[in-house]
Amino acid sequence: MSRVLSRGETSAGHTVGVRELVPVLGAVLLLYFVVPVAVLVLTYSPAALLTSLTEAYVINAAITSLVAALGSTTIAVAFGLPLAYWLSKNTGALATAALGAVVLPLVLPPVVSGMLLLTVVGPNGLGGLTDLALTRSLLGVIAAQTFVASPFFVVTAKAAFDGIDDHLEEASRSLGRDWVGTMRSVTVPLAKPGLLAGLVLTFARAMGEFGATMMLAYYPRTLPVQIWASFISDGLDAALPVAVVLLSVALGTLLVVHGLRATPWR
């Protein structure tokens, strides 16, 4: 009897030990996320940072990123919304293959995405045949951002549409509303938090896109490309002000998505 109790006590002690270790391991990873941001905030001079933020190269990169991200996000919503709805309502082999094509840019390294785009729409591809200059142009930046960022909207919008009860749409159509009317009065309002979360995430991903943009366009420089160029030419101090702008965008994105109460990772 005492031997059985001894085993039970050992097992219980082992369970308690593992249970206490789990939050410690999680805290280590959490610190790994938080400490670099905290070090930047605590060690870099706010006055020097504010002065650097007024430099022309920072302002130009911010404007380019903002305009391009707005353009690519608009394209993602205009074309991604109907695609996400179709993917949500279809489960066949074609829909599965289409969803795989949508997810592919999410798993490809951005540099590889840029190489693929360059072979298709670069000077030796459709760009040369149509005289449409995508390299070293704002259109090229938008094209690269759209390829990398638009899947975020499609996937998030699909998840939002998946959560809608089909009977509600059927009830709307039974009352005489057509498909457009049902979408406007029932489907989109019910999916609105998820759609807005997808829109914000797409915009943030476009703002932070580096690899594909650098490969396809490079100029005009966006914030990520300017960070890389500043770091290579002048070191960390020159790159930090641009990085702070992107950090602010990232933090703002988290606040907006949290405010929408539609975080797609829940």
PDB file of N, CA, C and O in Angstrom, residues 52-124:
ATOM      1  N   SER A  52      15.213  62.784 -36.784  1.00  0.00           N
ATOM      2  CA  SER A  52      15.468  61.893 -37.913  1.00  0.00           C
ATOM      3  C   SER A  52      14.196  61.622 -38.716  1.00  0.00           C
ATOM      4  O   SER A  52      14.251  61.415 -39.928  1.00  0.00           O
ATOM      5  N   LEU A  53      13.051  61.635 -38.021  1.00  0.00           N
ATOM      6  CA  LEU A  53      11.790  61.343 -38.713  1.00  0.00           C
ATOM      7  C   LEU A  53      11.423  62.419 -39.729  1.00  0.00           C
ATOM      8  O   LEU A  53      10.580  62.189 -40.603  1.00  0.00           O
ATOM      9  N   THR A  54      12.031  63.602 -39.621  1.00  0.00           N
ATOM     10  CA  THR A  54      11.738  64.682 -40.569  1.00  0.00           C
ATOM     11  C   THR A  54      12.661  64.657 -41.777  1.00  0.00           C
ATOM     12  O   THR A  54      12.539  65.512 -42.657  1.00  0.00           O
ATOM     13  N   GLU A  55      13.594  63.707 -41.813  1.00  0.00           N
ATOM     14  CA  GLU A  55      14.495  63.613 -42.961  1.00  0.00           C
ATOM     15  C   GLU A  55      13.703  63.268 -44.217  1.00  0.00           C
ATOM     16  O   GLU A  55      12.703  62.543 -44.177  1.00  0.00           O
ATOM     17  N   ALA A  56      14.172  63.774 -45.350  1.00  0.00           N
ATOM     18  CA  ALA A  56      13.444  63.594 -46.611  1.00  0.00           C
ATOM     19  C   ALA A  56      13.313  62.120 -46.987  1.00  0.00           C
ATOM     20  O   ALA A  56      12.261  61.693 -47.476  1.00  0.00           O
ATOM     21  N   TYR A  57      14.361  61.332 -46.742  1.00  0.00           N
ATOM     22  CA  TYR A  57      14.301  59.929 -47.165  1.00  0.00           C
ATOM     23  C   TYR A  57      13.268  59.149 -46.351  1.00  0.00           C
ATOM     24  O   TYR A  57      12.647  58.212 -46.853  1.00  0.00           O
ATOM     25  N   VAL A  58      13.069  59.549 -45.083  1.00  0.00           N
ATOM     26  CA  VAL A  58      12.053  58.887 -44.257  1.00  0.00           C
ATOM     27  C   VAL A  58      10.654  59.270 -44.732  1.00  0.00           C
ATOM     28  O   VAL A  58       9.776  58.415 -44.884  1.00  0.00           O
ATOM     29  N   ILE A  59      10.451  60.553 -44.991  1.00  0.00           N
ATOM     30  CA  ILE A  59       9.137  61.033 -45.426  1.00  0.00           C
ATOM     31  C   ILE A  59       8.770  60.446 -46.785  1.00  0.00           C
ATOM     32  O   ILE A  59       7.640  59.988 -47.001  1.00  0.00           O
ATOM     33  N   ASN A  60       9.714  60.450 -47.719  1.00  0.00           N
ATOM     34  CA  ASN A  60       9.442  59.908 -49.053  1.00  0.00           C
ATOM     35  C   ASN A  60       9.103  58.418 -48.994  1.00  0.00           C
ATOM     36  O   ASN A  60       8.180  57.946 -49.670  1.00  0.00           O
ATOM     37  N   ALA A  61       9.848  57.675 -48.173  1.00  0.00           N
ATOM     38  CA  ALA A  61       9.573  56.242 -48.043  1.00  0.00           C
ATOM     39  C   ALA A  61       8.216  56.003 -47.406  1.00  0.00           C
ATOM     40  O   ALA A  61       7.479  55.086 -47.808  1.00  0.00           O
ATOM     41  N   ALA A  62       7.857  56.827 -46.434  1.00  0.00           N
ATOM     42  CA  ALA A  62       6.560  56.677 -45.775  1.00  0.00           C
ATOM     43  C   ALA A  62       5.421  56.971 -46.748  1.00  0.00           C
ATOM     44  O   ALA A  62       4.408  56.256 -46.775  1.00  0.00           O
ATOM     45  N   ILE A  63       5.580  58.019 -47.557  1.00  0.00           N
ATOM     46  CA  ILE A  63       4.537  58.361 -48.537  1.00  0.00           C
ATOM     47  C   ILE A  63       4.384  57.254 -49.569  1.00  0.00           C
ATOM     48  O   ILE A  63       3.268  56.846 -49.915  1.00  0.00           O
ATOM     49  N   THR A  64       5.502  56.748 -50.069  1.00  0.00           N
ATOM     50  CA  THR A  64       5.454  55.662 -51.058  1.00  0.00           C
ATOM     51  C   THR A  64       4.770  54.437 -50.481  1.00  0.00           C
ATOM     52  O   THR A  64       3.905  53.824 -51.120  1.00  0.00           O
ATOM     53  N   SER A  65       5.141  54.064 -49.258  1.00  0.00           N
ATOM     54  CA  SER A  65       4.536  52.897 -48.620  1.00  0.00           C
ATOM     55  C   SER A  65       3.044  53.099 -48.409  1.00  0.00           C
ATOM     56  O   SER A  65       2.246  52.185 -48.654  1.00  0.00           O
ATOM     57  N   LEU A  66       2.662  54.281 -47.966  1.00  0.00           N
ATOM     58  CA  LEU A  66       1.252  54.552 -47.698  1.00  0.00           C
ATOM     59  C   LEU A  66       0.419  54.495 -48.975  1.00  0.00           C
ATOM     60  O   LEU A  66      -0.633  53.839 -49.024  1.00  0.00           O
ATOM     61  N   VAL A  67       0.882  55.162 -50.024  1.00  0.00           N
ATOM     62  CA  VAL A  67       0.131  55.182 -51.294  1.00  0.00           C
ATOM     63  C   VAL A  67       0.045  53.772 -51.884  1.00  0.00           C
ATOM     64  O   VAL A  67      -1.031  53.321 -52.312  1.00  0.00           O
ATOM     65  N   ALA A  68       1.172  53.070 -51.901  1.00  0.00           N
ATOM     66  CA  ALA A  68       1.183  51.726 -52.474  1.00  0.00           C
ATOM     67  C   ALA A  68       0.329  50.767 -51.655  1.00  0.00           C
ATOM     68  O   ALA A  68      -0.398  49.935 -52.218  1.00  0.00           O
ATOM     69  N   ALA A  69       0.402  50.856 -50.333  1.00  0.00           N
ATOM     70  CA  ALA A  69      -0.377  49.962 -49.482  1.00  0.00           C
ATOM     71  C   ALA A  69      -1.871  50.215 -49.632  1.00  0.00           C
ATOM     72  O   ALA A  69      -2.676  49.275 -49.650  1.00  0.00           O
ATOM     73  N   LEU A  70      -2.250  51.474 -49.756  1.00  0.00           N
ATOM     74  CA  LEU A  70      -3.667  51.789 -49.996  1.00  0.00           C
ATOM     75  C   LEU A  70      -4.125  51.227 -51.338  1.00  0.00           C
ATOM     76  O   LEU A  70      -5.225  50.686 -51.464  1.00  0.00           O
ATOM     77  N   GLY A  71      -3.261  51.347 -52.356  1.00  0.00           N
ATOM     78  CA  GLY A  71      -3.607  50.820 -53.671  1.00  0.00           C
ATOM     79  C   GLY A  71      -3.728  49.307 -53.669  1.00  0.00           C
ATOM     80  O   GLY A  71      -4.705  48.741 -54.195  1.00  0.00           O
ATOM     81  N   SER A  72      -2.768  48.617 -53.079  1.00  0.00           N
ATOM     82  CA  SER A  72      -2.806  47.153 -53.062  1.00  0.00           C
ATOM     83  C   SER A  72      -3.946  46.641 -52.189  1.00  0.00           C
ATOM     84  O   SER A  72      -4.567  45.619 -52.507  1.00  0.00           O
ATOM     85  N   THR A  73      -4.248  47.334 -51.104  1.00  0.00           N
ATOM     86  CA  THR A  73      -5.370  46.921 -50.254  1.00  0.00           C
ATOM     87  C   THR A  73      -6.693  47.097 -50.981  1.00  0.00           C
ATOM     88  O   THR A  73      -7.592  46.248 -50.874  1.00  0.00           O
ATOM     89  N   THR A  74      -6.826  48.170 -51.737  1.00  0.00           N
ATOM     90  CA  THR A  74      -8.043  48.382 -52.527  1.00  0.00           C
ATOM     91  C   THR A  74      -8.234  47.272 -53.548  1.00  0.00           C
ATOM     92  O   THR A  74      -9.342  46.741 -53.726  1.00  0.00           O
ATOM     93  N   ILE A  75      -7.154  46.895 -54.226  1.00  0.00           N
ATOM     94  CA  ILE A  75      -7.218  45.797 -55.194  1.00  0.00           C
ATOM     95  C   ILE A  75      -7.587  44.491 -54.495  1.00  0.00           C
ATOM     96  O   ILE A  75      -8.420  43.702 -54.992  1.00  0.00           O
ATOM     97  N   ALA A  76      -6.992  44.253 -53.330  1.00  0.00           N
ATOM     98  CA  ALA A  76      -7.263  43.026 -52.587  1.00  0.00           C
ATOM     99  C   ALA A  76      -8.727  42.924 -52.198  1.00  0.00           C
ATOM    100  O   ALA A  76      -9.333  41.843 -52.295  1.00  0.00           O
ATOM    101  N   VAL A  77      -9.329  44.033 -51.782  1.00  0.00           N
ATOM    102  CA  VAL A  77     -10.731  44.015 -51.383  1.00  0.00           C
ATOM    103  C   VAL A  77     -11.642  43.872 -52.599  1.00  0.00           C
ATOM    104  O   VAL A  77     -12.586  43.071 -52.598  1.00  0.00           O
ATOM    105  N   ALA A  78     -11.352  44.618 -53.656  1.00  0.00           N
ATOM    106  CA  ALA A  78     -12.207  44.602 -54.838  1.00  0.00           C
ATOM    107  C   ALA A  78     -12.267  43.220 -55.488  1.00  0.00           C
ATOM    108  O   ALA A  78     -13.343  42.746 -55.888  1.00  0.00           O
ATOM    109  N   PHE A  79     -11.138  42.558 -55.585  1.00  0.00           N
ATOM    110  CA  PHE A  79     -11.098  41.246 -56.228  1.00  0.00           C
ATOM    111  C   PHE A  79     -11.161  40.094 -55.220  1.00  0.00           C
ATOM    112  O   PHE A  79     -11.604  38.994 -55.562  1.00  0.00           O
ATOM    113  N   GLY A  80     -10.717  40.352 -54.007  1.00  0.00           N
ATOM    114  CA  GLY A  80     -10.669  39.282 -53.010  1.00  0.00           C
ATOM    115  C   GLY A  80     -12.002  38.998 -52.353  1.00  0.00           C
ATOM    116  O   GLY A  80     -12.255  37.862 -51.937  1.00  0.00           O
ATOM    117  N   LEU A  81     -12.871  40.007 -52.256  1.00  0.00           N
ATOM    118  CA  LEU A  81     -14.165  39.797 -51.606  1.00  0.00           C
ATOM    119  C   LEU A  81     -15.017  38.760 -52.347  1.00  0.00           C
ATOM    120  O   LEU A  81     -15.498  37.798 -51.721  1.00  0.00           O
ATOM    121  N   PRO A  82     -15.231  38.911 -53.654  1.00  0.00           N
ATOM    122  CA  PRO A  82     -16.005  37.871 -54.352  1.00  0.00           C
ATOM    123  C   PRO A  82     -15.318  36.513 -54.353  1.00  0.00           C
ATOM    124  O   PRO A  82     -15.977  35.479 -54.269  1.00  0.00           O
ATOM    125  N   LEU A  83     -13.977  36.502 -54.417  1.00  0.00           N
ATOM    126  CA  LEU A  83     -13.261  35.234 -54.378  1.00  0.00           C
ATOM    127  C   LEU A  83     -13.443  34.554 -53.028  1.00  0.00           C
ATOM    128  O   LEU A  83     -13.680  33.334 -52.956  1.00  0.00           O
ATOM    129  N   ALA A  84     -13.344  35.318 -51.944  1.00  0.00           N
ATOM    130  CA  ALA A  84     -13.513  34.751 -50.611  1.00  0.00           C
ATOM    131  C   ALA A  84     -14.922  34.192 -50.425  1.00  0.00           C
ATOM    132  O   ALA A  84     -15.105  33.121 -49.827  1.00  0.00           O
ATOM    133  N   TYR A  85     -15.919  34.904 -50.944  1.00  0.00           N
ATOM    134  CA  TYR A  85     -17.304  34.417 -50.823  1.00  0.00           C
ATOM    135  C   TYR A  85     -17.485  33.125 -51.608  1.00  0.00           C
ATOM    136  O   TYR A  85     -18.116  32.167 -51.128  1.00  0.00           O
ATOM    137  N   TRP A  86     -16.928  33.068 -52.804  1.00  0.00           N
ATOM    138  CA  TRP A  86     -17.042  31.851 -53.622  1.00  0.00           C
ATOM    139  C   TRP A  86     -16.344  30.677 -52.941  1.00  0.00           C
ATOM    140  O   TRP A  86     -16.871  29.557 -52.918  1.00  0.00           O
ATOM    141  N   LEU A  87     -15.174  30.917 -52.386  1.00  0.00           N
ATOM    142  CA  LEU A  87     -14.454  29.860 -51.684  1.00  0.00           C
ATOM    143  C   LEU A  87     -15.226  29.367 -50.464  1.00  0.00           C
ATOM    144  O   LEU A  87     -15.186  28.174 -50.129  1.00  0.00           O
ATOM    145  N   SER A  88     -15.934  30.281 -49.806  1.00  0.00           N
ATOM    146  CA  SER A  88     -16.700  29.916 -48.625  1.00  0.00           C
ATOM    147  C   SER A  88     -17.896  29.039 -48.967  1.00  0.00           C
ATOM    148  O   SER A  88     -18.288  28.175 -48.168  1.00  0.00           O
ATOM    149  N   LYS A  89     -18.471  29.252 -50.138  1.00  0.00           N
ATOM    150  CA  LYS A  89     -19.703  28.545 -50.503  1.00  0.00           C
ATOM    151  C   LYS A  89     -19.452  27.307 -51.347  1.00  0.00           C
ATOM    152  O   LYS A  89     -20.407  26.603 -51.703  1.00  0.00           O
ATOM    153  N   ASN A  90     -18.217  27.008 -51.677  1.00  0.00           N
ATOM    154  CA  ASN A  90     -17.912  25.850 -52.510  1.00  0.00           C
ATOM    155  C   ASN A  90     -16.852  24.993 -51.817  1.00  0.00           C
ATOM    156  O   ASN A  90     -15.913  25.514 -51.210  1.00  0.00           O
ATOM    157  N   THR A  91     -17.016  23.679 -51.951  1.00  0.00           N
ATOM    158  CA  THR A  91     -16.106  22.753 -51.286  1.00  0.00           C
ATOM    159  C   THR A  91     -15.539  21.701 -52.247  1.00  0.00           C
ATOM    160  O   THR A  91     -14.926  20.741 -51.800  1.00  0.00           O
ATOM    161  N   GLY A  92     -15.740  21.861 -53.534  1.00  0.00           N
ATOM    162  CA  GLY A  92     -15.277  20.874 -54.495  1.00  0.00           C
ATOM    163  C   GLY A  92     -13.789  20.944 -54.744  1.00  0.00           C
ATOM    164  O   GLY A  92     -13.052  21.735 -54.131  1.00  0.00           O
ATOM    165  N   ALA A  93     -13.341  20.117 -55.684  1.00  0.00           N
ATOM    166  CA  ALA A  93     -11.912  20.047 -56.006  1.00  0.00           C
ATOM    167  C   ALA A  93     -11.408  21.375 -56.557  1.00  0.00           C
ATOM    168  O   ALA A  93     -10.278  21.805 -56.257  1.00  0.00           O
ATOM    169  N   LEU A  94     -12.241  22.043 -57.363  1.00  0.00           N
ATOM    170  CA  LEU A  94     -11.829  23.322 -57.934  1.00  0.00           C
ATOM    171  C   LEU A  94     -11.624  24.366 -56.841  1.00  0.00           C
ATOM    172  O   LEU A  94     -10.650  25.134 -56.868  1.00  0.00           O
ATOM    173  N   ALA A  95     -12.548  24.398 -55.871  1.00  0.00           N
ATOM    174  CA  ALA A  95     -12.423  25.354 -54.769  1.00  0.00           C
ATOM    175  C   ALA A  95     -11.201  25.045 -53.919  1.00  0.00           C
ATOM    176  O   ALA A  95     -10.496  25.960 -53.460  1.00  0.00           O
ATOM    177  N   THR A  96     -10.930  23.772 -53.709  1.00  0.00           N
ATOM    178  CA  THR A  96      -9.751  23.382 -52.930  1.00  0.00           C
ATOM    179  C   THR A  96      -8.465  23.816 -53.629  1.00  0.00           C
ATOM    180  O   THR A  96      -7.534  24.335 -53.004  1.00  0.00           O
ATOM    181  N   ALA A  97      -8.424  23.607 -54.952  1.00  0.00           N
ATOM    182  CA  ALA A  97      -7.251  24.025 -55.713  1.00  0.00           C
ATOM    183  C   ALA A  97      -7.107  25.544 -55.700  1.00  0.00           C
ATOM    184  O   ALA A  97      -5.995  26.076 -55.589  1.00  0.00           O
ATOM    185  N   ALA A  98      -8.228  26.250 -55.806  1.00  0.00           N
ATOM    186  CA  ALA A  98      -8.188  27.714 -55.779  1.00  0.00           C
ATOM    187  C   ALA A  98      -7.702  28.221 -54.433  1.00  0.00           C
ATOM    188  O   ALA A  98      -6.911  29.176 -54.359  1.00  0.00           O
ATOM    189  N   LEU A  99      -8.162  27.589 -53.350  1.00  0.00           N
ATOM    190  CA  LEU A  99      -7.702  27.997 -52.023  1.00  0.00           C
ATOM    191  C   LEU A  99      -6.209  27.745 -51.862  1.00  0.00           C
ATOM    192  O   LEU A  99      -5.492  28.552 -51.263  1.00  0.00           O
ATOM    193  N   GLY A 100      -5.734  26.646 -52.425  1.00  0.00           N
ATOM    194  CA  GLY A 100      -4.300  26.377 -52.390  1.00  0.00           C
ATOM    195  C   GLY A 100      -3.504  27.447 -53.120  1.00  0.00           C
ATOM    196  O   GLY A 100      -2.429  27.862 -52.663  1.00  0.00           O
ATOM    197  N   ALA A 101      -4.038  27.916 -54.254  1.00  0.00           N
ATOM    198  CA  ALA A 101      -3.368  28.978 -55.002  1.00  0.00           C
ATOM    199  C   ALA A 101      -3.352  30.280 -54.207  1.00  0.00           C
ATOM    200  O   ALA A 101      -2.378  31.043 -54.253  1.00  0.00           O
ATOM    201  N   VAL A 102      -4.425  30.544 -53.451  1.00  0.00           N
ATOM    202  CA  VAL A 102      -4.489  31.757 -52.629  1.00  0.00           C
ATOM    203  C   VAL A 102      -3.470  31.700 -51.498  1.00  0.00           C
ATOM    204  O   VAL A 102      -2.804  32.694 -51.188  1.00  0.00           O
ATOM    205  N   VAL A 103      -3.348  30.531 -50.886  1.00  0.00           N
ATOM    206  CA  VAL A 103      -2.461  30.386 -49.731  1.00  0.00           C
ATOM    207  C   VAL A 103      -0.987  30.341 -50.141  1.00  0.00           C
ATOM    208  O   VAL A 103      -0.101  30.664 -49.347  1.00  0.00           O
ATOM    209  N   LEU A 104      -0.715  29.967 -51.388  1.00  0.00           N
ATOM    210  CA  LEU A 104       0.670  29.790 -51.834  1.00  0.00           C
ATOM    211  C   LEU A 104       1.561  30.998 -51.554  1.00  0.00           C
ATOM    212  O   LEU A 104       2.680  30.835 -51.048  1.00  0.00           O
ATOM    213  N   PRO A 105       1.135  32.238 -51.856  1.00  0.00           N
ATOM    214  CA  PRO A 105       2.017  33.375 -51.545  1.00  0.00           C
ATOM    215  C   PRO A 105       2.314  33.538 -50.064  1.00  0.00           C
ATOM    216  O   PRO A 105       3.308  34.181 -49.701  1.00  0.00           O
ATOM    217  N   LEU A 106       1.468  32.966 -49.198  1.00  0.00           N
ATOM    218  CA  LEU A 106       1.706  33.068 -47.758  1.00  0.00           C
ATOM    219  C   LEU A 106       2.867  32.195 -47.310  1.00  0.00           C
ATOM    220  O   LEU A 106       3.534  32.503 -46.309  1.00  0.00           O
ATOM    221  N   VAL A 107       3.096  31.099 -48.025  1.00  0.00           N
ATOM    222  CA  VAL A 107       4.151  30.171 -47.615  1.00  0.00           C
ATOM    223  C   VAL A 107       5.427  30.339 -48.437  1.00  0.00           C
ATOM    224  O   VAL A 107       6.472  29.815 -48.062  1.00  0.00           O
ATOM    225  N   LEU A 108       5.333  31.063 -49.550  1.00  0.00           N
ATOM    226  CA  LEU A 108       6.531  31.317 -50.344  1.00  0.00           C
ATOM    227  C   LEU A 108       7.396  32.389 -49.675  1.00  0.00           C
ATOM    228  O   LEU A 108       6.864  33.367 -49.150  1.00  0.00           O
ATOM    229  N   PRO A 109       8.703  32.249 -49.678  1.00  0.00           N
ATOM    230  CA  PRO A 109       9.555  33.370 -49.245  1.00  0.00           C
ATOM    231  C   PRO A 109       9.286  34.581 -50.135  1.00  0.00           C
ATOM    232  O   PRO A 109       9.180  34.438 -51.365  1.00  0.00           O
ATOM    233  N   PRO A 110       9.148  35.767 -49.559  1.00  0.00           N
ATOM    234  CA  PRO A 110       8.843  36.951 -50.377  1.00  0.00           C
ATOM    235  C   PRO A 110       9.815  37.186 -51.523  1.00  0.00           C
ATOM    236  O   PRO A 110       9.413  37.657 -52.588  1.00  0.00           O
ATOM    237  N   VAL A 111      11.090  36.871 -51.308  1.00  0.00           N
ATOM    238  CA  VAL A 111      12.060  37.056 -52.389  1.00  0.00           C
ATOM    239  C   VAL A 111      11.717  36.153 -53.571  1.00  0.00           C
ATOM    240  O   VAL A 111      11.821  36.555 -54.739  1.00  0.00           O
ATOM    241  N   VAL A 112      11.298  34.926 -53.283  1.00  0.00           N
ATOM    242  CA  VAL A 112      10.892  34.010 -54.354  1.00  0.00           C
ATOM    243  C   VAL A 112       9.653  34.549 -55.064  1.00  0.00           C
ATOM    244  O   VAL A 112       9.543  34.469 -56.295  1.00  0.00           O
ATOM    245  N   SER A 113       8.721  35.109 -54.310  1.00  0.00           N
ATOM    246  CA  SER A 113       7.538  35.722 -54.925  1.00  0.00           C
ATOM    247  C   SER A 113       7.951  36.826 -55.886  1.00  0.00           C
ATOM    248  O   SER A 113       7.410  36.951 -56.993  1.00  0.00           O
ATOM    249  N   GLY A 114       8.919  37.644 -55.470  1.00  0.00           N
ATOM    250  CA  GLY A 114       9.411  38.706 -56.343  1.00  0.00           C
ATOM    251  C   GLY A 114      10.061  38.160 -57.596  1.00  0.00           C
ATOM    252  O   GLY A 114       9.884  38.720 -58.691  1.00  0.00           O
ATOM    253  N   MET A 115      10.800  37.074 -57.469  1.00  0.00           N
ATOM    254  CA  MET A 115      11.434  36.457 -58.639  1.00  0.00           C
ATOM    255  C   MET A 115      10.380  35.943 -59.618  1.00  0.00           C
ATOM    256  O   MET A 115      10.503  36.123 -60.831  1.00  0.00           O
ATOM    257  N   LEU A 116       9.322  35.312 -59.080  1.00  0.00           N
ATOM    258  CA  LEU A 116       8.251  34.809 -59.939  1.00  0.00           C
ATOM    259  C   LEU A 116       7.563  35.952 -60.680  1.00  0.00           C
ATOM    260  O   LEU A 116       7.287  35.855 -61.883  1.00  0.00           O
ATOM    261  N   LEU A 117       7.278  37.022 -59.949  1.00  0.00           N
ATOM    262  CA  LEU A 117       6.647  38.177 -60.588  1.00  0.00           C
ATOM    263  C   LEU A 117       7.559  38.786 -61.645  1.00  0.00           C
ATOM    264  O   LEU A 117       7.094  39.222 -62.710  1.00  0.00           O
ATOM    265  N   LEU A 118       8.841  38.811 -61.357  1.00  0.00           N
ATOM    266  CA  LEU A 118       9.793  39.413 -62.295  1.00  0.00           C
ATOM    267  C   LEU A 118       9.843  38.633 -63.603  1.00  0.00           C
ATOM    268  O   LEU A 118       9.960  39.212 -64.686  1.00  0.00           O
ATOM    269  N   THR A 119       9.735  37.311 -63.521  1.00  0.00           N
ATOM    270  CA  THR A 119       9.760  36.501 -64.744  1.00  0.00           C
ATOM    271  C   THR A 119       8.496  36.677 -65.566  1.00  0.00           C
ATOM    272  O   THR A 119       8.523  36.521 -66.786  1.00  0.00           O
ATOM    273  N   VAL A 120       7.395  37.015 -64.909  1.00  0.00           N
ATOM    274  CA  VAL A 120       6.114  37.132 -65.623  1.00  0.00           C
ATOM    275  C   VAL A 120       5.880  38.544 -66.134  1.00  0.00           C
ATOM    276  O   VAL A 120       5.529  38.744 -67.303  1.00  0.00           O
ATOM    277  N   VAL A 121       6.058  39.542 -65.271  1.00  0.00           N
ATOM    278  CA  VAL A 121       5.706  40.916 -65.640  1.00  0.00           C
ATOM    279  C   VAL A 121       6.925  41.816 -65.774  1.00  0.00           C
ATOM    280  O   VAL A 121       6.781  43.037 -65.915  1.00  0.00           O
ATOM    281  N   GLY A 122       8.124  41.253 -65.711  1.00  0.00           N
ATOM    282  CA  GLY A 122       9.332  42.054 -65.849  1.00  0.00           C
ATOM    283  C   GLY A 122       9.622  42.419 -67.290  1.00  0.00           C
ATOM    284  O   GLY A 122       8.821  42.150 -68.196  1.00  0.00           O
ATOM    285  N   PRO A 123      10.766  43.024 -67.535  1.00  0.00           N
ATOM    286  CA  PRO A 123      11.125  43.478 -68.892  1.00  0.00           C
ATOM    287  C   PRO A 123      11.170  42.353 -69.916  1.00  0.00           C
ATOM    288  O   PRO A 123      10.928  42.578 -71.102  1.00  0.00           O
ATOM    289  N   ASN A 124      11.476  41.132 -69.470  1.00  0.00           N
ATOM    290  CA  ASN A 124      11.541  40.001 -70.390  1.00  0.00           C
ATOM    291  C   ASN A 124      10.228  39.224 -70.466  1.00  0.00           C
ATOM    292  O   ASN A 124      10.139  38.211 -71.162  1.00  0.00           O
TER     293      ASN A 124
END
